Coordinates of C-alpha atoms and ligand atoms in Angstrom, one line a residue:
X17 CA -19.1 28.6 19.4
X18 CA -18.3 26.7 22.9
X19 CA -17.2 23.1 22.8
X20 CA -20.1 22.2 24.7
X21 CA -22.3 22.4 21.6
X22 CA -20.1 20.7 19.3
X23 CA -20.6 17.6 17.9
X24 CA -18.4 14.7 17.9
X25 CA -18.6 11.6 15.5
X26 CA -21.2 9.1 16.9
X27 CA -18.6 6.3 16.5
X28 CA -15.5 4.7 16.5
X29 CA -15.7 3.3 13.4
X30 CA -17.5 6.3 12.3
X31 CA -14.5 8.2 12.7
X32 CA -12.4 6.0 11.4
X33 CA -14.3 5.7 8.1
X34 CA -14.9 9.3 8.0
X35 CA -11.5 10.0 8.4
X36 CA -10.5 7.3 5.6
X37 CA -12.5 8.7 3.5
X38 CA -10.7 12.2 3.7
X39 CA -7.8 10.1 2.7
X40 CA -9.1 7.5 0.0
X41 CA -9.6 9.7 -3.0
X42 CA -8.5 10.6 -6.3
X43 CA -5.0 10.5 -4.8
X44 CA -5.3 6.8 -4.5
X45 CA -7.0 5.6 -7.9
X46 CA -5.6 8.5 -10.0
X47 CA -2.2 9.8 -8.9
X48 CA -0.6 6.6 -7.5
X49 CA -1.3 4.3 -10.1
X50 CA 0.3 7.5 -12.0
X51 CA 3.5 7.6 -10.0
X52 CA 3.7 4.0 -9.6
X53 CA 4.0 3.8 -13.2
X54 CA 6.1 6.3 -13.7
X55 CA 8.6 5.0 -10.9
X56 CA 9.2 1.4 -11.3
X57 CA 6.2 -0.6 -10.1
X58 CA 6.9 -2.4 -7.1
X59 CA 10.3 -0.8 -6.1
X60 CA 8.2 2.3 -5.7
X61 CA 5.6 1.0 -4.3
X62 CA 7.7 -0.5 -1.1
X63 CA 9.4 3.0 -1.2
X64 CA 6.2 4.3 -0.1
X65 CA 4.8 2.2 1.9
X66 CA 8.2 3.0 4.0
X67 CA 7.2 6.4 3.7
X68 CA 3.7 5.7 5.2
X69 CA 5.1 3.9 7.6
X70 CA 7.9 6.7 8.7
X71 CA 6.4 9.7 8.3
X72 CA 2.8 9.5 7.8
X73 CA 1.2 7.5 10.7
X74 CA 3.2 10.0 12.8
X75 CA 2.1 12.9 11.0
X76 CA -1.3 11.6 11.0
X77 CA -0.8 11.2 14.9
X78 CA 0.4 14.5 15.4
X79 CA -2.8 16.0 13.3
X80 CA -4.9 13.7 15.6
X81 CA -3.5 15.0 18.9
X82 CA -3.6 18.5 18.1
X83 CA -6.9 18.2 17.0
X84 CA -8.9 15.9 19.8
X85 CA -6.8 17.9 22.2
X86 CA -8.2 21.5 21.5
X87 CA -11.6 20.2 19.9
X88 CA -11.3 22.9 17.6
X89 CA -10.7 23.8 14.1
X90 CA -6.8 23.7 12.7
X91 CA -6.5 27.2 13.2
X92 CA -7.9 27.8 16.6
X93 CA -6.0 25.1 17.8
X94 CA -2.4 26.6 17.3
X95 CA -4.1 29.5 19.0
X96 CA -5.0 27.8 21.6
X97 CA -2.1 25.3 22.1
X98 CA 0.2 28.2 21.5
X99 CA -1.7 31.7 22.5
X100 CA 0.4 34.7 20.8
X101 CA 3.1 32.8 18.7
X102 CA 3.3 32.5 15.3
X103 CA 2.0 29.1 15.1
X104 CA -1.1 29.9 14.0
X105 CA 0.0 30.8 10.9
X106 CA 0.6 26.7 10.5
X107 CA -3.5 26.2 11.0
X108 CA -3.8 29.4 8.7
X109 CA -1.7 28.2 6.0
X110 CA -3.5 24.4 6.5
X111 CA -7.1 26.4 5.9
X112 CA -5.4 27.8 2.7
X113 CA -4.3 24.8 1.4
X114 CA -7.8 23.2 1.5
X115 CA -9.8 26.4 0.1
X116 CA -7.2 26.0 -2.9
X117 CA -7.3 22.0 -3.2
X118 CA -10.7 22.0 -3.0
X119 CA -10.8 25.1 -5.6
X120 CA -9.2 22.9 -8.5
X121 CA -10.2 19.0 -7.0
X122 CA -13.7 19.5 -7.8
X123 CA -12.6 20.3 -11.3
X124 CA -11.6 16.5 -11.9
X125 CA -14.2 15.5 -9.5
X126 CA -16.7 16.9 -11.7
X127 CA -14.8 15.1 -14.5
X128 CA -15.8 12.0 -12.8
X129 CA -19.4 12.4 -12.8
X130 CA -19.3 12.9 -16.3
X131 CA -17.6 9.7 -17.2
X132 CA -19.9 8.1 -14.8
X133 CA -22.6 9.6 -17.1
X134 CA -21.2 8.3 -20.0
X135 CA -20.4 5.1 -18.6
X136 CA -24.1 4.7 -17.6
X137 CA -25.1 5.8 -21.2
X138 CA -23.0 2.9 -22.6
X139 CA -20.9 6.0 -24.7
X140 CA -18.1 4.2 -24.9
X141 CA -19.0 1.6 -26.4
X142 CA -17.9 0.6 -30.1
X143 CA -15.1 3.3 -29.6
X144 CA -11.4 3.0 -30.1
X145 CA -8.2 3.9 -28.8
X146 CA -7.8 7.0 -31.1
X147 CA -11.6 8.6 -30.2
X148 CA -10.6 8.5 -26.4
X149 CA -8.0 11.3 -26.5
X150 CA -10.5 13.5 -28.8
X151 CA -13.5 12.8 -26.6
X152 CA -11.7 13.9 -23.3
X153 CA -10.4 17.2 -25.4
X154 CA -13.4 18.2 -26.5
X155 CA -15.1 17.6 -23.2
X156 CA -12.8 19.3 -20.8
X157 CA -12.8 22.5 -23.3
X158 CA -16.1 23.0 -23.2
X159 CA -16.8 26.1 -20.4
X160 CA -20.1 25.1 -19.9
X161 CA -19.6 21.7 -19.2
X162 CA -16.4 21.6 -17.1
X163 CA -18.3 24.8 -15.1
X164 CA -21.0 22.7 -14.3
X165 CA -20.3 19.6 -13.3
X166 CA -18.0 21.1 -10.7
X167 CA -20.3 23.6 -9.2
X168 CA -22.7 20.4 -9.0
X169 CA -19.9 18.5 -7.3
X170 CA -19.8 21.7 -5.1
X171 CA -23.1 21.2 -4.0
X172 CA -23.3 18.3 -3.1
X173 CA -20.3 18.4 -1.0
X174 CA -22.0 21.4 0.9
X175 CA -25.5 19.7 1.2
X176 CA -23.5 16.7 2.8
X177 CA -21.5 19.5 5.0
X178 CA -24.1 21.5 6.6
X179 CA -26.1 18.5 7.6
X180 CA -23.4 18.2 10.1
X181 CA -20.7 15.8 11.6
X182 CA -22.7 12.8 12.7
X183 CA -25.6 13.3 10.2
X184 CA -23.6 14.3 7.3
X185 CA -20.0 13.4 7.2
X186 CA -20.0 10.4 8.9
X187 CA -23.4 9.5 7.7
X188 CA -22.3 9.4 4.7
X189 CA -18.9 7.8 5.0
X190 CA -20.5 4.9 7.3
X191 CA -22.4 4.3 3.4
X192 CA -20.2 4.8 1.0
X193 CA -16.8 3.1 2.2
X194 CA -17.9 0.0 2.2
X195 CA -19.7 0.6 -1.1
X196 CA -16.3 1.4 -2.6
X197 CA -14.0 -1.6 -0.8
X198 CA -16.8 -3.5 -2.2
X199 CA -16.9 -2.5 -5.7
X200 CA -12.7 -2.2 -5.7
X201 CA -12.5 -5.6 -4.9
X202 CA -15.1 -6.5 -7.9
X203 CA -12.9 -4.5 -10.2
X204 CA -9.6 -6.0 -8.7
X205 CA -10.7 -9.8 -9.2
X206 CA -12.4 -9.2 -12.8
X207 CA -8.9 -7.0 -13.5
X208 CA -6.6 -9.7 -12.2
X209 CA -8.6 -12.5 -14.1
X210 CA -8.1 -10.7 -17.7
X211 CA -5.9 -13.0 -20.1
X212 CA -2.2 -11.3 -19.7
X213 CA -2.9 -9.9 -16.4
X214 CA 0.4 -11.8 -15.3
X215 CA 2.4 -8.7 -16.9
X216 CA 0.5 -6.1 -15.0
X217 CA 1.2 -8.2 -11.6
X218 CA 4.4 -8.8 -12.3
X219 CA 5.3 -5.1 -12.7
X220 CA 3.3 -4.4 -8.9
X221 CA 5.0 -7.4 -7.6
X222 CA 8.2 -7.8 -8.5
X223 CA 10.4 -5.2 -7.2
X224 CA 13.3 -3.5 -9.7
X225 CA 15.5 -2.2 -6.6
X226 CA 17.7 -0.9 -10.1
X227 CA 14.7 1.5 -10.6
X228 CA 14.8 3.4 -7.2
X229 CA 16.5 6.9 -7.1
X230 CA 16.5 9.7 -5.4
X231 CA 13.5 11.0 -7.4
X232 CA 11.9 7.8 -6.6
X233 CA 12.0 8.7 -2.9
X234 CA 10.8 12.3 -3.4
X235 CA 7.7 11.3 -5.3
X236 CA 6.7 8.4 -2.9
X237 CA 7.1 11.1 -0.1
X238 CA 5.0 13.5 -1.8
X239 CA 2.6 11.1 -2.9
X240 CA 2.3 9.7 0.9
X241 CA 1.4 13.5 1.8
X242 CA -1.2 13.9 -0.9
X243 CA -2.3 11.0 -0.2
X244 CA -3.2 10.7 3.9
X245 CA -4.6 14.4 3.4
X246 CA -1.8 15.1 5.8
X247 CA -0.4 19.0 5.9
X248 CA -3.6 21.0 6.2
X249 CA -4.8 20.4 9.0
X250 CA -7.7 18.0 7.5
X251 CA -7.1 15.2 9.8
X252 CA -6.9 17.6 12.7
X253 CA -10.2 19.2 11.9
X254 CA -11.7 15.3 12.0
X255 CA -10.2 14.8 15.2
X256 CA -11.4 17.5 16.4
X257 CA -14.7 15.3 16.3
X258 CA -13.1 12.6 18.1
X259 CA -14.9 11.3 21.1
X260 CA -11.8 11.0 24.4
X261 CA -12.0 7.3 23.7
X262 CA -10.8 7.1 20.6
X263 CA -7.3 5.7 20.4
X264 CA -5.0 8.0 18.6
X265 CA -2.3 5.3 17.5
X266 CA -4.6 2.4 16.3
X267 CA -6.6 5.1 14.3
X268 CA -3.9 6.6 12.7
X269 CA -2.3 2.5 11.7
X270 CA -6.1 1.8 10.6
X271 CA -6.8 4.8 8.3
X272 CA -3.1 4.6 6.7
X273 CA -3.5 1.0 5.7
X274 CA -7.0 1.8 4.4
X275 CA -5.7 4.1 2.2
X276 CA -2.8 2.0 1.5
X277 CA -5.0 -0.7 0.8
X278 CA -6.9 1.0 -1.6
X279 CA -4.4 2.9 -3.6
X280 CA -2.5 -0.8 -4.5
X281 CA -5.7 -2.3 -5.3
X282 CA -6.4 0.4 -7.7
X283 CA -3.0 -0.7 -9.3
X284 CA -4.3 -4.1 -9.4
X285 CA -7.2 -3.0 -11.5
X286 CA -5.4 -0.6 -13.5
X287 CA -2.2 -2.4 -14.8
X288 CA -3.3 -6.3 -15.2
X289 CA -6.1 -4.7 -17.6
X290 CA -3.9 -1.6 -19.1
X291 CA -0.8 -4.0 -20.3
X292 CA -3.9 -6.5 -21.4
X293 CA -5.3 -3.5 -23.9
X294 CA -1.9 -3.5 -25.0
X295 CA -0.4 -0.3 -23.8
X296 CA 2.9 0.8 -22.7
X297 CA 4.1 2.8 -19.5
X298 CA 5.0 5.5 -22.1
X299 CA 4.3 8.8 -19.9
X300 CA 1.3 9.2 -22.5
X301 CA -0.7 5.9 -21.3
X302 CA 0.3 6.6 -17.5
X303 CA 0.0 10.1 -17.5
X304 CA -2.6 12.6 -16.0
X305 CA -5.1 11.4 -18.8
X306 CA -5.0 7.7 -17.4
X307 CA -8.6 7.5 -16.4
X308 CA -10.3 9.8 -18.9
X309 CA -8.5 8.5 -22.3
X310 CA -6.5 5.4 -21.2
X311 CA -9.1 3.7 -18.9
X312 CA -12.4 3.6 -21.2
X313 CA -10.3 2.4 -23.9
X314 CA -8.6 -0.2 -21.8
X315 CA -12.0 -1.6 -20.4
X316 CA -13.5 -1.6 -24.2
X317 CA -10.2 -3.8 -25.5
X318 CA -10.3 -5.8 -22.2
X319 CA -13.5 -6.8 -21.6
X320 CA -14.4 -6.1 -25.4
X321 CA -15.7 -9.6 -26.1
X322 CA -18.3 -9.6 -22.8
X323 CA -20.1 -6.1 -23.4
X324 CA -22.2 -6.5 -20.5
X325 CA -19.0 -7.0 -18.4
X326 CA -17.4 -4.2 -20.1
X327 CA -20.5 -1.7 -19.7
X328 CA -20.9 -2.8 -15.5
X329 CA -17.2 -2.8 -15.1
X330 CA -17.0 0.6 -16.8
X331 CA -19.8 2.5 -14.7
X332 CA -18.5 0.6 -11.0
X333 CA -15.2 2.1 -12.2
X334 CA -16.7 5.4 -12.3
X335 CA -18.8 5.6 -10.1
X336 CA -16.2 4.4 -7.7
X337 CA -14.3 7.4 -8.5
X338 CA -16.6 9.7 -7.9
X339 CA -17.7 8.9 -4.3
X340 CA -14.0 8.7 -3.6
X341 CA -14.0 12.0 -4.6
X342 CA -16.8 13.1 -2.5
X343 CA -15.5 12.2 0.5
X344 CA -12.6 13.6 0.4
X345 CA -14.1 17.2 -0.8
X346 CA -15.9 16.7 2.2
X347 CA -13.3 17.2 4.1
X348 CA -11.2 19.9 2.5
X349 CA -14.6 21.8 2.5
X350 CA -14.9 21.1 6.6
X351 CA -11.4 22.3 7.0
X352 CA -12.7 25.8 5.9
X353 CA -16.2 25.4 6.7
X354 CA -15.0 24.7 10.6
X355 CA -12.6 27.3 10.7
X356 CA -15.1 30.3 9.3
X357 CA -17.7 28.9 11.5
X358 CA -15.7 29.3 14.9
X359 CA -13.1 31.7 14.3
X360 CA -15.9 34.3 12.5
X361 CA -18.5 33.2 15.0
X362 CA -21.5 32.0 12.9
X363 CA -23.6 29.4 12.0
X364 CA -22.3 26.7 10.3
X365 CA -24.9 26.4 7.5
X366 CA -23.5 30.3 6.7
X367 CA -20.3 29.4 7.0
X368 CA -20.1 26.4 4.4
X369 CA -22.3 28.9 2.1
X370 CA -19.3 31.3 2.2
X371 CA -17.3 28.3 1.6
X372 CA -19.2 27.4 -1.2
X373 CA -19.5 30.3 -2.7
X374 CA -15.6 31.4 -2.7
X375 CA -14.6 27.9 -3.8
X376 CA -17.1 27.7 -6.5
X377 CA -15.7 31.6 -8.0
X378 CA -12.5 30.1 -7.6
X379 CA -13.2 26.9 -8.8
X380 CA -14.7 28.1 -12.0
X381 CA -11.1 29.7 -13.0
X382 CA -9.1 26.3 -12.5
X383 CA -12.2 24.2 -14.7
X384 CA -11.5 27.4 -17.5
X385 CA -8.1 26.5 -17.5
X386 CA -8.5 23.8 -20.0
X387 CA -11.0 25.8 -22.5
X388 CA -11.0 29.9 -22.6
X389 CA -8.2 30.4 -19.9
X390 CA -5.5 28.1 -21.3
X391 CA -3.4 30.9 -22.6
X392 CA -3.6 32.6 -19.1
X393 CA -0.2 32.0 -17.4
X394 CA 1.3 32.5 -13.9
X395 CA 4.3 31.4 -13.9
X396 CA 4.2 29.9 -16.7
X397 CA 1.5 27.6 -15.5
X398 CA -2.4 27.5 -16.3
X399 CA -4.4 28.3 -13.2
X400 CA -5.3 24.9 -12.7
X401 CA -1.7 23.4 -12.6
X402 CA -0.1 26.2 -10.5
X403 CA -2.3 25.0 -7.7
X404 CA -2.1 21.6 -8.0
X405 CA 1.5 22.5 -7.8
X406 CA 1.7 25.0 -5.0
X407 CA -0.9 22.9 -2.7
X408 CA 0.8 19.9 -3.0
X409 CA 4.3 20.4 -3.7
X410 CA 4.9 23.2 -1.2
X411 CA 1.7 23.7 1.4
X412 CA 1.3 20.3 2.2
X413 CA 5.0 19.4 2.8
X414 CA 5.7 22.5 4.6
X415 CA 2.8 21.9 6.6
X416 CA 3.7 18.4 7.5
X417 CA 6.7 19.6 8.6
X418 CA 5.6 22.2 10.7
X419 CA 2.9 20.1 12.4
X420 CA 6.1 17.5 12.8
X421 CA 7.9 20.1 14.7
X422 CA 5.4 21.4 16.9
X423 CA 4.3 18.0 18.3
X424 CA 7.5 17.2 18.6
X425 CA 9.5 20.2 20.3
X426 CA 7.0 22.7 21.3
X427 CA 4.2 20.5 23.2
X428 CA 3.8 19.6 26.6
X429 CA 5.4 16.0 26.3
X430 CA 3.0 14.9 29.5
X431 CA -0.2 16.3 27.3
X432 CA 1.5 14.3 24.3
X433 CA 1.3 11.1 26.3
X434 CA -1.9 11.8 27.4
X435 CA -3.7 12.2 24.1
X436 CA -1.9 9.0 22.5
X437 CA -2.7 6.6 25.9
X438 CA -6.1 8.5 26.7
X439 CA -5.2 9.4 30.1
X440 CA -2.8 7.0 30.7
X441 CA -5.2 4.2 29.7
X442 CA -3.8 2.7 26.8
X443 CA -0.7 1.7 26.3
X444 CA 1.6 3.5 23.8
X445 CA 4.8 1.6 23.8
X446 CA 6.0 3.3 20.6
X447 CA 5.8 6.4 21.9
X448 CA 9.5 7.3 22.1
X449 CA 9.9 6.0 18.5
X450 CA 7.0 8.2 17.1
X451 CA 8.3 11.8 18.5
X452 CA 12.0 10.9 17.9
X453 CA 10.8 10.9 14.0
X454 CA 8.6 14.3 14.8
X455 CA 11.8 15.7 16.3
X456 CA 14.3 14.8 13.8
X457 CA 13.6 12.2 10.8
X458 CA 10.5 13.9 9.5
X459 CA 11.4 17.3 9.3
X460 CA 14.9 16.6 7.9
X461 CA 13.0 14.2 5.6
X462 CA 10.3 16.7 4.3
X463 CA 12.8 19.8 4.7
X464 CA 15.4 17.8 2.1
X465 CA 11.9 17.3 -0.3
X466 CA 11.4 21.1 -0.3
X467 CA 14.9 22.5 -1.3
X468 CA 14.9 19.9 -3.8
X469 CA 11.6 20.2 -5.2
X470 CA 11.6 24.2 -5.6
X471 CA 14.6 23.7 -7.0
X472 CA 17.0 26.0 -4.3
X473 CA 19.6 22.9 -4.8
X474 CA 19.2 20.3 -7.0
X475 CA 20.3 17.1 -5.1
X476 CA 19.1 14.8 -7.6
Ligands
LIG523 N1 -6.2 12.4 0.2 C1 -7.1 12.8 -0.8 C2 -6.9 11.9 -2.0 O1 -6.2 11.0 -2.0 C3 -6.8 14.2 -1.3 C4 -6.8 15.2 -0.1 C5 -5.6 15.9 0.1 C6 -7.9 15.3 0.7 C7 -5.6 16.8 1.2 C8 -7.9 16.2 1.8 C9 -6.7 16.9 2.0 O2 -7.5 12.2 -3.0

């Protein structure tokens, strides 16, 4: 396909929401809260926020300038940048890393449009903290179900692909992130009003420097990845959309404070109205089952005497979640869809049906995980959890890292420049900062998370 006839976002601030919503996602109102909880509170949170700050704007930046600079997918644009080298490999191994994300996140996603579901249906109401855990068992073991719901979210996420760029993605995103500050910030007031909320605030505001260690630092890293979608090459593939005016920096510090902004929010809805219901930060409470067992149960106890207020806070909640999701499956699914589409020369409508397809097979193992397949093991992990490991624990870092070092030895330092100040019409005083961290903070940074997280040396 020739660059002429690809599309670009119509907007700025299409591409800016577009690529937010890649980031803002079950990362930010499930897996942070999560960590956050398991880490300390506000210690950890200012722990990542540095680590947004140090390595992910100028990851994201790197992704960006590799992407608007070649206008193609993540793969085609090592080959390009780098004709014959092994580089490619990095785009190649970024495509992966979406097919598999995207292979097991629609599991959950389609998790979330089944709690909408019962939200809507007022299911929850009149039940108690011990039904939760039972409820959540008996629906993720059921094949049928789990199957389902995420070849539905599957779907969806390809009807919104193949529409296109402008028509689709952004489209979409131009929608739906507004919808979901909006309905965050509802949550977050009616959260932070609860009576006792002062404990939940107190635990996000008050930082515990006692509580930071080195495992601390690892997860925030990790999280920060996850997170940004940084690694795979999903930021570059939006880029790729970019129009030349775009500015690189300023989109980078705008998208990682969106997401930044969102994922404390969601702490400010989950913990003034999770210590309100009464519960602990055992590992139970603030584990993976946070939103499916500990969440309905926490919006029955907290808003228990106002039904109405429980039912509406309930299905926003929900619903919130799911077109977080979306967006973000969007984009693991463009990854792909983008790369089969130009490096297999067809059209993109076939393309995202391949996609679909191979996701959805794949996809259909990870949701058997928790019924039929649970007794099937690689390395000693159900299907499900061994790529939720491998994708983010090891593809994303060692992506990050890679991209890190090839925007910050191997390109043209003039072509660097003129990607971040558009020609040499912007100004880019940070420059200097941003590839001294590509050439030497980040990949030490990430390289250290790796040996310690596969466990080649323990450190910590
Ligand atoms: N950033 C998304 C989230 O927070 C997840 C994601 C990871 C999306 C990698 C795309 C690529 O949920």
């Amino acid at each position: 396909m020739n660059n002429d006839s690809r599309e670009n976002f119509g907007s700025k601030i299409g591409a800016v929401l577009a690529a937010a919503g890649s980031a803002v996602g079950l990362g930010n109102i499930w897996r942070f809260p999560i960590e956050t909880g398991q880490n300390g509170g506000a210690a950890f949170i200012i722990v990542y926020i540095g680590c947004v700050l140090l390595l992910g704007i100028p990851i994201m930046m790197s992704e960006f300038i590799i992407g608007r600079h070649t206008h193609t997918n993540t793969a085609g644009a090592y080959r390009k940048l780098a004709p014959g080298t092994s580089w490619k490999w990095v785009g190649r191994l970024g495509v992966l890393s979406g097919f598999v994300i995207l292979s097991y996140y629609s599991v959950v996603a389609g998790w979330t449009a089944e709690y909408t579901a019962l939200a809507i249906t007022n299911y929850f109401d009149g039940k108690g903290a011990n039904d939760f855990p039972a409820i959540f068992a008996k629906f993720v073991s059921n094949p049928w179900l789990s199957v389902s719901l995420m070849l539905a979210f599957m779907i969806v996420t390809h009807v919104i692909v193949i529409r296109g760029v402008k028509s689709g993605i952004e489209k979409f995103s131009k929608v739906m992130m507004p919808a979901l500050f909006v309905i965050l910030i509802i949550l977050a007031i009616c959260s932070v009003m609860l009576p006792g909320a002062s404990q939940g605030l107190e635990f996000l505001l008050k930082p515990d420097f006692s509580k930071i260690t080195g495992s601390t630092v690892l997860s925030a890293m990790g999280q920060a990845f996850f997170s940004l979608s940084l690694g795979l090459g999903c930021l570059c593939t939006y880029a790729s959309y970019f129009g030349n005016d775009t500015n690189i920096g300023k989109t980078a510090l705008n998208v990682s404070i969106i997401d930044t902004f969102v994922a404390v929010m969601s702490g400010f809805i989950i913990f003034p109205a999770v210590f309100n219901a009464g519960y602990t930060l055992s590992s139970e409470d603030i584990g993976p089952s946070l939103l499916f067992i500990t969440m309905p149960n926490v919006f029955q106890q907290a808003f228990g005497s106002m039904p109405v207020l429980s039912y509406v806070v309930s299905v926003l909640f929900y619903f919130l979640l799911v077109v977080a999701a979306l967006t973000s499956t969007i984009s693991m699914h463009e990854v792909v869809t983008a790369y089969v589409s130009e490096e297999f020369t067809m059209t993109r409508r076939k393309a995202a049906t391949i996609v679909t397809i191979a996701c959805s097979t794949v996809g259909v193992f990870c949701a058997l995980s928790f019924g039929p397949l649970d007794g099937f093991k690689l390395f000693g992990m159900t299907l499900f959890d061994l790529f939720d490991y491998v994708s983010s624990n090891i593809f994303l870092p060692v992506g990050g890292m890679f991209i890190a070092l090839f925007v910050g030895w191997y390109l043209d330092k003039k072509m660097v420049r003129d990607e971040v100040t558009n020609n040499g019409t912007l100004r880019a005083p940070y420059l200097r900062l941003i590839v001294f961290i590509l050439r030497y903070v980040a990949p030490i940074a990430i390289g250290f998370i790796l040996i310690n997280q596969l466990g080649l040396v323990k450190l910590f």
